[in-house]
CSV table of C-alpha atoms in Angstrom, one decimal:
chain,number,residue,atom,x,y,z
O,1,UNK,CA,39.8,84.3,34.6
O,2,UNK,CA,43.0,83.9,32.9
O,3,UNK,CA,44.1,82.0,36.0
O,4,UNK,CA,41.6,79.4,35.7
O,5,UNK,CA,42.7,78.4,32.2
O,6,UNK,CA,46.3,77.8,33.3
O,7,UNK,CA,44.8,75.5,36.3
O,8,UNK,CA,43.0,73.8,33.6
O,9,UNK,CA,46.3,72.9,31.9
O,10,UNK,CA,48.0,71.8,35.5
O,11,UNK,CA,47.7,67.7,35.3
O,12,UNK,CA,46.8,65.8,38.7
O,13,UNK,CA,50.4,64.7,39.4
O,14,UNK,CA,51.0,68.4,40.6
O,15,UNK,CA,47.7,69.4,41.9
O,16,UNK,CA,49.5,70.9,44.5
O,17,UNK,CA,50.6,73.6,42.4
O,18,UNK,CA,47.3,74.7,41.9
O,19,UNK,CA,46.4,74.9,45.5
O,20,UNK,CA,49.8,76.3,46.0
O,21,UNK,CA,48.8,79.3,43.5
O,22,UNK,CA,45.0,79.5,45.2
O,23,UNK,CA,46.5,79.9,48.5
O,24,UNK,CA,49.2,82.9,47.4
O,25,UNK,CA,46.5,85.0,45.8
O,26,UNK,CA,44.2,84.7,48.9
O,27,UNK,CA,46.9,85.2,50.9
O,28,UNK,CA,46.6,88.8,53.0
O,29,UNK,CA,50.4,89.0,53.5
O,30,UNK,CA,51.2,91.2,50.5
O,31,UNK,CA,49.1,94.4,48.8
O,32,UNK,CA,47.4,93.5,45.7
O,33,UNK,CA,50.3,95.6,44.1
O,34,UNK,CA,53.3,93.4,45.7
O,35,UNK,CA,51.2,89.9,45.0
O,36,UNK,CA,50.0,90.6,41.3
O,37,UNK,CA,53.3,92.0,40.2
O,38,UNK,CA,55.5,89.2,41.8
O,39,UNK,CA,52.9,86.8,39.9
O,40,UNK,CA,53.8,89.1,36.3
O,41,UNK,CA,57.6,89.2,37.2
O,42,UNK,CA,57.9,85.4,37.8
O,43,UNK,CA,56.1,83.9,35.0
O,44,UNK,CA,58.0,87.0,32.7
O,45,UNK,CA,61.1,85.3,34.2
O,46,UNK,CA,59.8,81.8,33.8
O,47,UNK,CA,60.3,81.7,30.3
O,48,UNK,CA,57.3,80.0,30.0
O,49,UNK,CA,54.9,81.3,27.5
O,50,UNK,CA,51.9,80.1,27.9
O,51,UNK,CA,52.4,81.0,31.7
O,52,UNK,CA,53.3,84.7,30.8
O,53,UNK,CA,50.2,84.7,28.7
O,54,UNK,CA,47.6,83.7,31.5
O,55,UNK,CA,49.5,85.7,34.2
O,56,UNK,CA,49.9,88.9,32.4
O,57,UNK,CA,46.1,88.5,31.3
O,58,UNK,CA,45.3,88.0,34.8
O,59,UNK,CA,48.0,90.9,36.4
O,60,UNK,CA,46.3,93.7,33.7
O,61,UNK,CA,42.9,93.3,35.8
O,62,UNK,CA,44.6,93.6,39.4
O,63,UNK,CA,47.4,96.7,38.4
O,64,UNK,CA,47.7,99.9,36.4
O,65,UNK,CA,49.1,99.8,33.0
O,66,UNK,CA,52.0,101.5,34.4
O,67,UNK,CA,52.9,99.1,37.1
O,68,UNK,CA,52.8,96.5,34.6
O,69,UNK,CA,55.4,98.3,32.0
O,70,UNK,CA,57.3,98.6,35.5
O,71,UNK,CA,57.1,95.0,36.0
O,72,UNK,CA,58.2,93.6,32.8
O,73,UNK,CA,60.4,96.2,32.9
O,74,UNK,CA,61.7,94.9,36.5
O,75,UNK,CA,62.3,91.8,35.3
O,76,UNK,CA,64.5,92.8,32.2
O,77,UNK,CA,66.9,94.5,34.5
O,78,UNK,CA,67.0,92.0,36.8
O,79,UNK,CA,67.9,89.4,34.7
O,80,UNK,CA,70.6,91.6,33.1
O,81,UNK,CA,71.9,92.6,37.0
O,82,UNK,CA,71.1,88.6,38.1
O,83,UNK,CA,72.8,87.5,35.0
O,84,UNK,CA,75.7,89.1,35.6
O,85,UNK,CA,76.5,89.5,38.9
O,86,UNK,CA,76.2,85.8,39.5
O,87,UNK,CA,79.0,85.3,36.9
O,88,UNK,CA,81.0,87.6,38.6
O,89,UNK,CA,80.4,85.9,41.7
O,90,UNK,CA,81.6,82.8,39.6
O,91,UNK,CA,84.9,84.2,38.2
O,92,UNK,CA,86.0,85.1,41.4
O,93,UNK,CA,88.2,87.9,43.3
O,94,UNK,CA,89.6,89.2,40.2
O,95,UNK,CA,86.1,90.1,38.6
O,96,UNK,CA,84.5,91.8,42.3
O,97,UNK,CA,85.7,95.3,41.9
O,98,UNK,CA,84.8,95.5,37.9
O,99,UNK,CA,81.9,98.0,37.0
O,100,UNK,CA,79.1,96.3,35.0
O,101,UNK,CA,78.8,99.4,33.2
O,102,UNK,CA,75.9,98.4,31.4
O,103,UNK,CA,72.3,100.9,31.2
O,104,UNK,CA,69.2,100.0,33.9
O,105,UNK,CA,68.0,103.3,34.6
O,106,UNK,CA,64.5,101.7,35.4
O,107,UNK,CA,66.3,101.5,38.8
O,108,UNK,CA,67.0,105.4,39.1
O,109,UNK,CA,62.9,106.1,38.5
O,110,UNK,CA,60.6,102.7,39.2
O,111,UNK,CA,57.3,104.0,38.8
O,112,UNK,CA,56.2,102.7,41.6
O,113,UNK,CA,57.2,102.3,45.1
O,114,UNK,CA,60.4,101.6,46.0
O,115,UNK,CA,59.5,98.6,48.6
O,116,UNK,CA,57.0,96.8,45.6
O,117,UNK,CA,59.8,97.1,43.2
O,118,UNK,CA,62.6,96.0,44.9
O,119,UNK,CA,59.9,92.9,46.1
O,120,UNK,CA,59.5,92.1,42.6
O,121,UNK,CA,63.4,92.3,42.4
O,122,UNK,CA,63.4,89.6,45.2
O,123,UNK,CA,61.1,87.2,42.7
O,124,UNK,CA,63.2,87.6,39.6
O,125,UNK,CA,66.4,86.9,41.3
O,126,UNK,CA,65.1,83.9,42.9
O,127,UNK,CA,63.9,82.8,39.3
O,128,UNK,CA,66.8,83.7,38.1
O,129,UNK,CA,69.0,81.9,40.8
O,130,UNK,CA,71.3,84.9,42.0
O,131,UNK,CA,72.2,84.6,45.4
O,132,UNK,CA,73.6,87.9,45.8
O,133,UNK,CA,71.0,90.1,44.0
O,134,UNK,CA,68.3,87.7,46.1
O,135,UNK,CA,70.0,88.9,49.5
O,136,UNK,CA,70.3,92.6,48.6
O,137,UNK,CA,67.1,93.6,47.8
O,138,UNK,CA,65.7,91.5,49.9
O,139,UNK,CA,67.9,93.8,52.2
O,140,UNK,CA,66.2,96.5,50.5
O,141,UNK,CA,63.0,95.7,50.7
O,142,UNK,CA,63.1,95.3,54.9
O,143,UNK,CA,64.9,98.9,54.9
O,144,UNK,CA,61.5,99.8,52.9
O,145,UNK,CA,59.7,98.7,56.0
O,146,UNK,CA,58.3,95.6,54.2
O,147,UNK,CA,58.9,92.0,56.5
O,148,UNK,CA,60.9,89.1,56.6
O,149,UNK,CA,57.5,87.1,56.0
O,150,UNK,CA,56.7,89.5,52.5
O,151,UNK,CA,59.6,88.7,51.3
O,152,UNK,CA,59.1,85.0,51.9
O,153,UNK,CA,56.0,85.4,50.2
O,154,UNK,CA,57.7,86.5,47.2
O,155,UNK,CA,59.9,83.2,47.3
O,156,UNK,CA,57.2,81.3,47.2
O,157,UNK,CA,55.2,83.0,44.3
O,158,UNK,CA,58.2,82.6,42.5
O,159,UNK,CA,58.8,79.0,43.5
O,160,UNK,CA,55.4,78.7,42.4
O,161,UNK,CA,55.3,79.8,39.4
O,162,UNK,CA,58.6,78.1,38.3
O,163,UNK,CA,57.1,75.1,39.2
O,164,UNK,CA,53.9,75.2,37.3
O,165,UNK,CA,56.3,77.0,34.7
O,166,UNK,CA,58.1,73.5,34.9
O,167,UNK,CA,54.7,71.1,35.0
O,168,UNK,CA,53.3,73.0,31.8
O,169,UNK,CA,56.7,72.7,29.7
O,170,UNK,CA,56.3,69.2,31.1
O,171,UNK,CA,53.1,68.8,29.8
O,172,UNK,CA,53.7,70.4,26.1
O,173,UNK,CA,56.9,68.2,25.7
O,174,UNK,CA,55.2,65.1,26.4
O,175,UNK,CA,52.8,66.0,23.8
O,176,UNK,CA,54.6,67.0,20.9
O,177,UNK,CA,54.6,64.7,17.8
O,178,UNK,CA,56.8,63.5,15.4
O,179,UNK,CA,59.7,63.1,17.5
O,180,UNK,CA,62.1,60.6,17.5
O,181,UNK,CA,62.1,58.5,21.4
C-alpha cells in the first residue's frame, strides 16, 4: 500500500500524524468516495510531491478513473477560485462586486455528485486558507444533505495531510547536502 510507504517516511516526532491518517481512513463518517478524494485533493493541494505520489497511488485503488480527473481537477479550480477570492477579500470594498471572469467550467458539470465535490471543495480551501470559499461550500455541501460532522471530517483530512505534507518537507530539508548552515 502506497500509504504505508509514506508512514514509513513520517519520523517519531510526529507519530501522531500517522495515527491521525489511520484513524481518517477507518473512519465510517464519510463514503469511500468523499474520504479517498478529500485524501487526493489535499495532498494535490499540499504541494508536496512525494505526498501526491503515495496518495494518488493509494486514491486510484479506492475511486474511478473519472473521479480522480474530477479531483485533481477540483483542486485546480479551487485554487484558482481560493486564490482569488481571498485577495479580493484582502483589497477590500472596492474589489467585492468585480467579476473574476476567469474559465472553471469543471463547476458547471463535476462528474460526480454534487455533495462529494463540493466536499472536496471544502478540503482545498482549507489547504488553501480561503475563508470564504471554506464557508460557502461548506454551505453547499449541508444544502447537499451532507452534515456538519462530514464536513469536519474533511478539515481534518486536510489538516492532516498538510501536516504530514509539512513533516516530510521537514524531513527532505534536513537531509539535503551541500548546503551552506
Amino acid at each position: 500500500m502506497a500509504l504505508d510507504n509514506l508512514k514509513h517516511l513520517i519520523p517519531d516526532y510526529a507519530k501522531d500524524q500517522r495515527r491521525n491518517l489511520d484513524a481518517l481512513i477507518k473512519s465510517s463518517v464519510l463514503t469511500q468516495q468523499q474520504l479517498w478524494g478529500c485524501l487526493l485533493v489535499s495532498a494535490a493541494t499540499s504541494r508536496n510531491d512525494v505526498v501526491l505520489k503515495q496518495v494518488h497511488a493509494e486514491a486510484r485503488e479506492h475511486l474511478s478513473e473519472n473521479a480522480v480527473d474530477v479531483a485533481l481537477a477540483c483542486t485546480t479550480a479551487m485554487t484558482l477560485n481560493n486564490y482569488g477570492f481571498r485577495t479580493k477579500h484582502w483589497l477590500g470594498h472596492d474589489f467585492e462586486s468585480l467579476r473574476f471572469g476567469l474559465r472553471n467550467g469543471v463547476f458547471l458539470k463535476p462528474g460526480v455528485t454534487q455533495a462529494d465535490y463540493e466536499l472536496w471543495a471544502v478540503a482545498v480551501s482549507i489547504v488553501n486558507g480561503c475563508e470564504q470559499c471554506t464557508q460557502a461550500h461548506s454551505r453547499d455541501v449541508q444544502e447537499q444533505g451532507l452534515s456538519t460532522l462530514q464536513v469536519w471530517e474533511a478539515v481534518k483530512i486536510a489538516s492532516v495531510i498538510q501536516a504530514i505534507a509539512q513533516t516530510i518537507h521537514i524531513e527532505t530539508a534536513l537531509k539535503t547536502e551541500n548546503l551552506p548552515e
